[in-house]
Amino acid sequence: MKAYLAGPDVFLPNAHENAAAKIAICAKYGIIGRPPLNEELGDLAQMPEDAAWRMIFRKDLEMMQACDIIIANLTPFRGASADAGTLIEVGWFLGRGKPVFGYSNSAASFATRSQAQIAAMPDPLTDLTVEGFGLPDNLMIPGAVEAGGGLQMILPADGRDRVFDALDMFEACVAAAARKLGLA
Amino acid sequence: MKAYLAGPDVFLPNAHENAAAKIAICAKYGIIGRPPLNEELGDLAQMPEDAAWRMIFRKDLEMMQACDIIIANLTPFRGASADAGTLIEVGWFLGRGKPVFGYSNSAASFATRSQAQIAAMPDPLTDLTVEGFGLPDNLMIPGAVEAGGGLQMILPADGRDRVFDALDMFEACVAAAARKLGLA
């Protein structure tokens, strides 16, 4: 069982150590974790930008095709919602009918985070709706997780935000996915 | 040819008028536009939140299944990137192998918008990478558009941001999609 380890983790300064820790956690639960790092692509800084990003895109898409499930880090990133690239990937797995699992290190509701975002960077128009429903993000995200993997998003049960790169919610998500898939 | 009209347009105070204008533009190019509004779902405010959001999710998924292509408004929304729900939907169409077309009313690069976001709401950790490549959003978004529909994201060619609910980039996207699909 190969899991695509989506998330803004790739933007961490210690992305490789983080990925190794995630792979080790997955292995405890009988899952092969595949992080979408770029280390096999050569020195991207030496390539024309257009060639570099398309190479990363193709590599990520091929890795998604080779994986059976996605375990997505849906912690908010540079805005009220989860990382943009991760959301494309979650949608792709849902479209393919491959199981979707996801977690967030944020305990705040989407409505609360949206209001904080608007306070810091006002909306371009007034009176744009703030989505409620008590959800952790735009309803398409918990919807994709629930419809795709049959579980709800894993969130801090104690109501406390985790630091951005904490891995306890990730491990809870991997454990829940393994149980759901009959691996544990 | 039915097009799912994804975007944060549903959060506009005049979402119905906006959707009607988009449908009329699509019709000029031989495309049937389907906006994911919630008007047929009854009074959502009278329903339990858990029932309401799941009903919207199911309705949107059914509408996506009934559509042939997606035309996505990828204008940034409450953060550095496009609307979260829209990104799930773009990924879903890519996963299904259905053509993806998209546009943005923002002329700024993703790197520029990311830096503005960080200035207004600092990252949770220092030294998180800011993605470059001169792209309009996280590379998965122009990647999904290019891989899915064979075109690049439609952006203001004059380098000027459009107002949030402007429709000229939308019309340029519909026209380009219609040409690509042999409708015009």
Short mmCIF file of C-alpha atoms in Angstrom, two decimals:
data_model
loop_
_atom_site.label_atom_id
_atom_site.label_comp_id
_atom_site.label_asym_id
_atom_site.label_seq_id
_atom_site.Cartn_x
_atom_site.Cartn_y
_atom_site.Cartn_z
CA MET A 1 0.00 0.00 0.00
CA LYS A 2 1.73 3.15 -1.23
CA ALA A 3 0.66 6.52 0.15
CA TYR A 4 1.31 9.86 -1.54
CA LEU A 5 2.38 12.18 1.30
CA ALA A 6 0.94 15.49 0.10
CA GLY A 7 1.40 18.73 1.96
CA PRO A 8 3.25 22.00 2.34
CA ASP A 9 5.94 19.96 4.14
CA VAL A 10 7.95 20.23 0.92
CA PHE A 11 8.43 23.93 1.72
CA LEU A 12 10.06 23.22 5.11
CA PRO A 13 13.76 24.08 5.36
CA ASN A 14 14.26 20.53 6.69
CA ALA A 15 11.90 18.90 4.16
CA HIS A 16 14.07 15.81 3.82
CA GLU A 17 14.21 15.07 7.55
CA ASN A 18 10.47 15.69 7.80
CA ALA A 19 9.83 13.29 4.91
CA ALA A 20 12.05 10.63 6.47
CA ALA A 21 10.12 10.91 9.75
CA LYS A 22 6.81 10.56 7.90
CA ILE A 23 8.07 7.52 5.98
CA ALA A 24 9.13 5.90 9.27
CA ILE A 25 5.70 6.52 10.81
CA CYS A 26 3.97 5.06 7.75
CA ALA A 27 6.18 1.95 7.94
CA LYS A 28 4.98 1.29 11.51
CA TYR A 29 1.47 0.90 10.09
CA GLY A 30 2.34 -1.17 7.03
CA ILE A 31 2.23 1.75 4.59
CA ILE A 32 4.94 2.81 2.14
CA GLY A 33 5.10 6.61 2.28
CA ARG A 34 6.10 8.50 -0.88
CA PRO A 35 6.98 12.18 -0.31
CA PRO A 36 6.90 14.44 -3.39
CA LEU A 37 10.40 15.81 -2.96
CA ASN A 38 12.48 16.93 -5.90
CA GLU A 39 15.83 15.41 -5.02
CA GLU A 40 15.96 13.08 -8.04
CA LEU A 41 15.40 15.89 -10.51
CA GLY A 42 18.92 17.32 -10.46
CA ASP A 43 19.77 20.94 -9.80
CA LEU A 44 16.51 22.72 -10.58
CA ALA A 45 18.13 26.11 -9.96
CA GLN A 46 20.31 25.49 -13.03
CA MET A 47 17.31 24.85 -15.31
CA PRO A 48 15.09 27.37 -17.07
CA GLU A 49 12.10 28.02 -14.78
CA ASP A 50 9.61 26.74 -17.37
CA ALA A 51 11.44 23.43 -17.67
CA ALA A 52 11.90 23.09 -13.91
CA TRP A 53 8.26 23.50 -12.84
CA ARG A 54 6.94 21.25 -15.59
CA MET A 55 9.43 18.57 -14.58
CA ILE A 56 8.23 18.80 -10.96
CA PHE A 57 4.58 18.66 -12.08
CA ARG A 58 5.16 15.57 -14.23
CA LYS A 59 7.13 13.87 -11.47
CA ASP A 60 4.40 14.56 -8.90
CA LEU A 61 1.67 13.32 -11.26
CA GLU A 62 3.62 10.12 -11.94
CA MET A 63 4.10 9.60 -8.21
CA MET A 64 0.37 10.08 -7.63
CA GLN A 65 -0.38 7.54 -10.36
CA ALA A 66 1.97 5.06 -8.67
CA CYS A 67 0.33 5.51 -5.24
CA ASP A 68 -2.79 3.80 -3.90
CA ILE A 69 -3.94 6.44 -1.41
CA ILE A 70 -3.20 10.03 -0.44
CA ILE A 71 -2.43 11.15 3.12
CA ALA A 72 -2.70 14.94 2.93
CA ASN A 73 -1.39 17.56 5.31
CA LEU A 74 -4.30 20.02 5.19
CA THR A 75 -2.84 22.45 7.72
CA PRO A 76 -3.58 26.00 6.52
CA PHE A 77 -0.79 27.54 4.47
CA ARG A 78 -0.50 31.24 3.55
CA GLY A 79 -4.19 31.91 3.81
CA ALA A 80 -7.38 30.62 5.35
CA SER A 81 -7.14 27.22 3.65
CA ALA A 82 -4.82 24.30 3.05
CA ASP A 83 -1.88 24.45 0.61
CA ALA A 84 -3.05 24.97 -2.98
CA GLY A 85 -0.99 22.22 -4.58
CA THR A 86 -2.13 19.73 -1.95
CA LEU A 87 -5.77 20.54 -2.75
CA ILE A 88 -5.26 19.82 -6.46
CA GLU A 89 -3.77 16.48 -5.44
CA VAL A 90 -6.62 15.62 -3.05
CA GLY A 91 -9.12 16.38 -5.82
CA TRP A 92 -7.15 14.22 -8.23
CA PHE A 93 -7.26 11.20 -5.90
CA LEU A 94 -11.00 11.72 -5.33
CA GLY A 95 -11.50 11.88 -9.10
CA ARG A 96 -9.52 8.67 -9.56
CA GLY A 97 -11.54 6.89 -6.87
CA LYS A 98 -8.42 6.32 -4.76
CA PRO A 99 -8.84 6.70 -0.98
CA VAL A 100 -8.24 10.16 0.50
CA PHE A 101 -7.11 10.72 4.08
CA GLY A 102 -6.17 14.04 5.60
CA TYR A 103 -5.30 15.92 8.76
CA SER A 104 -4.65 19.44 9.97
CA ASN A 105 -2.48 20.80 12.76
CA SER A 106 -4.91 23.72 13.17
CA ALA A 107 -7.70 23.45 15.72
CA ALA A 108 -9.41 26.68 14.59
CA SER A 109 -12.51 26.60 12.42
CA PHE A 110 -12.40 27.76 8.82
CA ALA A 111 -14.76 30.61 9.70
CA THR A 112 -12.43 31.82 12.46
CA ARG A 113 -9.39 31.63 10.20
CA SER A 114 -11.26 33.34 7.36
CA GLN A 115 -12.15 36.25 9.66
CA ALA A 116 -8.51 36.53 10.76
CA GLN A 117 -7.40 36.51 7.13
CA ILE A 118 -9.92 39.23 6.24
CA ALA A 119 -8.77 41.33 9.22
CA ALA A 120 -5.14 41.10 8.05
CA MET A 121 -5.84 41.35 4.29
CA PRO A 122 -9.30 42.71 3.57
CA ASP A 123 -11.40 40.98 0.93
CA PRO A 124 -11.30 42.61 -2.53
CA LEU A 125 -15.05 43.25 -2.25
CA THR A 126 -17.17 43.75 0.85
CA ASP A 127 -19.98 41.32 1.64
CA LEU A 128 -18.26 38.21 0.31
CA THR A 129 -19.70 35.30 2.25
CA VAL A 130 -17.69 33.64 5.02
CA GLU A 131 -18.49 29.93 4.94
CA GLY A 132 -19.52 28.44 8.25
CA PHE A 133 -20.80 24.97 9.02
CA GLY A 134 -18.27 24.61 11.87
CA LEU A 135 -15.87 22.94 9.42
CA PRO A 136 -12.05 22.98 9.43
CA ASP A 137 -11.87 24.31 5.81
CA ASN A 138 -13.99 24.98 2.72
CA LEU A 139 -16.60 22.20 2.68
CA MET A 140 -15.07 20.60 -0.42
CA ILE A 141 -12.03 19.58 1.66
CA PRO A 142 -13.68 17.65 4.52
CA GLY A 143 -16.16 16.50 1.88
CA ALA A 144 -13.39 15.07 -0.31
CA VAL A 145 -11.79 13.36 2.70
CA GLU A 146 -15.08 11.86 3.90
CA ALA A 147 -16.26 10.82 0.43
CA GLY A 148 -12.83 9.57 -0.59
CA GLY A 149 -11.61 7.70 2.45
CA GLY A 150 -14.71 7.25 4.58
CA LEU A 151 -13.23 9.08 7.56
CA GLN A 152 -13.35 12.64 8.79
CA MET A 153 -10.32 14.92 8.75
CA ILE A 154 -8.04 14.24 11.71
CA LEU A 155 -7.86 17.37 13.89
CA PRO A 156 -6.41 18.20 17.32
CA ALA A 157 -8.98 16.63 19.64
CA ASP A 158 -7.76 18.80 22.51
CA GLY A 159 -8.56 22.00 20.60
CA ARG A 160 -4.94 23.20 20.64
CA ASP A 161 -3.09 24.13 17.48
CA ARG A 162 0.02 22.08 16.81
CA VAL A 163 3.20 23.70 15.53
CA PHE A 164 3.33 23.72 11.74
CA ASP A 165 5.60 20.70 11.39
CA ALA A 166 4.29 18.59 14.29
CA LEU A 167 3.64 14.97 13.34
CA ASP A 168 1.21 13.67 15.98
CA MET A 169 -1.86 14.50 13.87
CA PHE A 170 -0.10 12.89 10.90
CA GLU A 171 0.49 9.72 12.91
CA ALA A 172 -3.13 9.68 14.09
CA CYS A 173 -4.18 9.99 10.44
CA VAL A 174 -1.89 7.20 9.28
CA ALA A 175 -3.18 4.97 12.10
CA ALA A 176 -6.81 5.72 11.21
CA ALA A 177 -6.13 5.10 7.49
CA ALA A 178 -4.41 1.78 8.26
CA ARG A 179 -7.38 0.67 10.38
CA LYS A 180 -9.84 1.73 7.69
CA LEU A 181 -7.87 -0.15 5.04
CA GLY A 182 -7.58 -3.28 7.18
CA LEU A 183 -3.79 -2.99 7.56
CA ALA A 184 -3.81 -2.77 11.34
CA MET B 1 -20.80 20.60 -23.99
CA LYS B 2 -21.51 21.30 -20.32
CA ALA B 3 -19.02 23.35 -18.30
CA TYR B 4 -18.81 23.33 -14.51
CA LEU B 5 -18.31 27.00 -13.58
CA ALA B 6 -16.07 26.66 -10.51
CA GLY B 7 -14.90 29.61 -8.46
CA PRO B 8 -15.32 31.79 -5.41
CA ASP B 9 -18.08 33.55 -7.38
CA VAL B 10 -20.52 31.60 -5.22
CA PHE B 11 -19.46 33.81 -2.29
CA LEU B 12 -20.42 37.04 -4.09
CA PRO B 13 -23.38 38.91 -2.63
CA ASN B 14 -24.83 38.93 -6.17
CA ALA B 15 -23.84 35.33 -6.96
CA HIS B 16 -27.01 34.68 -8.95
CA GLU B 17 -26.56 37.67 -11.26
CA ASN B 18 -22.88 36.78 -11.71
CA ALA B 19 -23.81 33.19 -12.59
CA ALA B 20 -26.43 34.36 -15.08
CA ALA B 21 -23.84 36.59 -16.78
CA LYS B 22 -21.39 33.68 -16.97
CA ILE B 23 -24.05 31.38 -18.44
CA ALA B 24 -24.86 34.00 -21.10
CA ILE B 25 -21.18 34.31 -22.03
CA CYS B 26 -20.84 30.53 -22.29
CA ALA B 27 -23.90 30.36 -24.54
CA LYS B 28 -22.25 32.77 -27.01
CA TYR B 29 -19.54 30.14 -27.50
CA GLY B 30 -21.76 27.06 -27.68
CA ILE B 31 -21.15 25.98 -24.09
CA ILE B 32 -23.79 25.24 -21.44
CA GLY B 33 -22.52 26.79 -18.18
CA ARG B 34 -23.50 25.13 -14.90
CA PRO B 35 -22.82 27.28 -11.80
CA PRO B 36 -22.63 25.42 -8.46
CA LEU B 37 -25.20 27.56 -6.68
CA ASN B 38 -27.35 26.18 -3.90
CA GLU B 39 -30.73 27.61 -4.84
CA GLU B 40 -32.39 24.23 -5.42
CA LEU B 41 -31.42 22.90 -2.00
CA GLY B 42 -34.08 24.73 0.00
CA ASP B 43 -33.41 26.93 3.01
CA LEU B 44 -29.99 25.73 4.15
CA ALA B 45 -30.09 28.07 7.16
CA GLN B 46 -32.98 25.99 8.51
CA MET B 47 -31.04 22.72 8.31
CA PRO B 48 -28.51 21.31 10.78
CA GLU B 49 -25.05 22.42 9.61
CA ASP B 50 -23.85 18.84 9.14
CA ALA B 51 -26.76 18.05 6.83
CA ALA B 52 -26.44 21.32 4.92
CA TRP B 53 -22.77 21.09 3.97
CA ARG B 54 -23.00 17.42 3.00
CA MET B 55 -25.98 18.22 0.79
CA ILE B 56 -23.99 20.98 -0.94
CA PHE B 57 -21.00 18.65 -1.38
CA ARG B 58 -23.12 15.89 -2.90
CA LYS B 59 -24.89 18.35 -5.20
CA ASP B 60 -21.58 19.83 -6.40
CA LEU B 61 -20.09 16.36 -7.00
CA GLU B 62 -23.16 15.32 -8.99
CA MET B 63 -22.94 18.51 -11.04
CA MET B 64 -19.24 17.84 -11.73
CA GLN B 65 -20.11 14.29 -12.84
CA ALA B 66 -22.73 15.69 -15.21
CA CYS B 67 -20.34 18.22 -16.78
CA ASP B 68 -17.82 17.62 -19.56
CA ILE B 69 -15.26 20.31 -18.69
CA ILE B 70 -14.42 22.73 -15.88
CA ILE B 71 -13.89 26.46 -16.38
CA ALA B 72 -12.33 27.58 -13.10
CA ASN B 73 -12.03 31.05 -11.64
CA LEU B 74 -8.54 30.79 -10.14
CA THR B 75 -8.42 34.38 -8.87
CA PRO B 76 -6.75 34.38 -5.43
CA PHE B 77 -9.19 34.19 -2.54
CA ARG B 78 -8.33 34.83 1.14
CA GLY B 79 -4.68 33.96 0.76
CA ALA B 80 -1.91 33.67 -1.78
CA SER B 81 -3.73 31.07 -3.88
CA ALA B 82 -7.03 30.33 -5.58
CA ASP B 83 -10.17 29.34 -3.68
CA ALA B 84 -9.74 26.02 -1.85
CA GLY B 85 -12.97 24.39 -3.01
CA THR B 86 -12.23 25.33 -6.61
CA LEU B 87 -8.83 23.63 -6.37
CA ILE B 88 -10.39 20.36 -5.18
CA GLU B 89 -12.70 20.56 -8.18
CA VAL B 90 -9.89 21.28 -10.66
CA GLY B 91 -7.99 18.28 -9.30
CA TRP B 92 -11.10 16.12 -9.61
CA PHE B 93 -11.55 17.00 -13.29
CA LEU B 94 -7.85 16.33 -13.95
CA GLY B 95 -8.19 12.97 -12.20
CA ARG B 96 -11.23 12.11 -14.31
CA GLY B 97 -9.44 13.06 -17.51
CA LYS B 98 -11.99 15.77 -18.27
CA PRO B 99 -10.62 19.02 -19.78
CA VAL B 100 -9.58 21.76 -17.34
CA PHE B 101 -9.61 25.45 -18.26
CA GLY B 102 -8.91 28.31 -15.88
CA TYR B 103 -8.31 32.01 -15.51
CA SER B 104 -7.35 34.56 -12.90
CA ASN B 105 -8.20 38.24 -12.51
CA SER B 106 -4.86 38.78 -10.74
CA ALA B 107 -1.85 39.88 -12.77
CA ALA B 108 0.60 39.46 -9.87
CA SER B 109 2.88 36.46 -9.64
CA PHE B 110 2.40 33.81 -6.96
CA ALA B 111 5.76 34.76 -5.45
CA THR B 112 4.70 38.41 -5.15
CA ARG B 113 1.36 37.49 -3.59
CA SER B 114 3.03 35.00 -1.24
CA GLN B 115 5.40 37.71 0.01
CA ALA B 116 2.45 40.08 0.57
CA GLN B 117 0.63 37.36 2.47
CA ILE B 118 3.67 36.66 4.65
CA ALA B 119 4.07 40.39 5.35
CA ALA B 120 0.44 40.61 6.51
CA MET B 121 0.31 37.23 8.27
CA PRO B 122 3.77 35.85 9.00
CA ASP B 123 4.45 32.19 8.24
CA PRO B 124 4.17 29.84 11.24
CA LEU B 125 7.85 28.97 10.81
CA THR B 126 10.64 31.04 9.36
CA ASP B 127 12.49 29.87 6.27
CA LEU B 128 9.52 28.20 4.59
CA THR B 129 10.22 28.29 0.86
CA VAL B 130 8.43 30.78 -1.38
CA GLU B 131 7.79 29.08 -4.71
CA GLY B 132 8.94 31.00 -7.74
CA PHE B 133 9.04 29.96 -11.37
CA GLY B 134 7.27 33.19 -12.40
CA LEU B 135 3.95 31.34 -12.18
CA PRO B 136 0.50 32.73 -11.28
CA ASP B 137 -0.01 30.18 -8.44
CA ASN B 138 1.45 26.99 -6.94
CA LEU B 139 2.80 25.01 -9.89
CA MET B 140 0.14 22.31 -9.50
CA ILE B 141 -2.51 24.83 -10.64
CA PRO B 142 -1.06 25.99 -13.98
CA GLY B 143 0.17 22.41 -14.32
CA ALA B 144 -3.35 21.00 -13.93
CA VAL B 145 -4.73 23.54 -16.41
CA GLU B 146 -2.02 22.85 -18.98
CA ALA B 147 -2.10 19.06 -18.57
CA GLY B 148 -5.89 18.96 -18.41
CA GLY B 149 -6.98 21.33 -21.13
CA GLY B 150 -3.85 21.89 -23.18
CA LEU B 151 -3.87 25.65 -22.64
CA GLN B 152 -2.19 27.96 -20.18
CA MET B 153 -4.12 29.83 -17.50
CA ILE B 154 -5.76 32.95 -18.93
CA LEU B 155 -4.30 36.03 -17.19
CA PRO B 156 -4.54 39.80 -17.72
CA ALA B 157 -2.24 40.30 -20.71
CA ASP B 158 -1.93 43.99 -19.88
CA GLY B 159 -0.49 43.23 -16.45
CA ARG B 160 -3.32 45.01 -14.62
CA ASP B 161 -5.39 43.28 -11.95
CA ARG B 162 -9.08 43.09 -12.71
CA VAL B 163 -11.67 43.71 -10.00
CA PHE B 164 -12.64 40.51 -8.22
CA ASP B 165 -15.86 39.91 -10.14
CA ALA B 166 -14.78 41.18 -13.58
CA LEU B 167 -15.71 38.83 -16.40
CA ASP B 168 -13.37 39.74 -19.26
CA MET B 169 -10.77 37.13 -18.30
CA PHE B 170 -13.63 34.62 -17.92
CA GLU B 171 -14.84 35.42 -21.44
CA ALA B 172 -11.30 35.11 -22.83
CA CYS B 173 -11.07 31.70 -21.13
CA VAL B 174 -14.41 30.51 -22.49
CA ALA B 175 -13.42 31.66 -25.98
CA ALA B 176 -10.07 29.86 -25.75
CA ALA B 177 -11.74 26.69 -24.44
CA ALA B 178 -14.31 26.77 -27.24
CA ARG B 179 -11.55 27.12 -29.84
CA LYS B 180 -9.55 24.31 -28.26
CA LEU B 181 -12.61 22.05 -28.21
CA GLY B 182 -13.52 22.84 -31.81
CA LEU B 183 -16.74 24.64 -30.88
CA ALA B 184 -15.79 27.97 -32.41
#
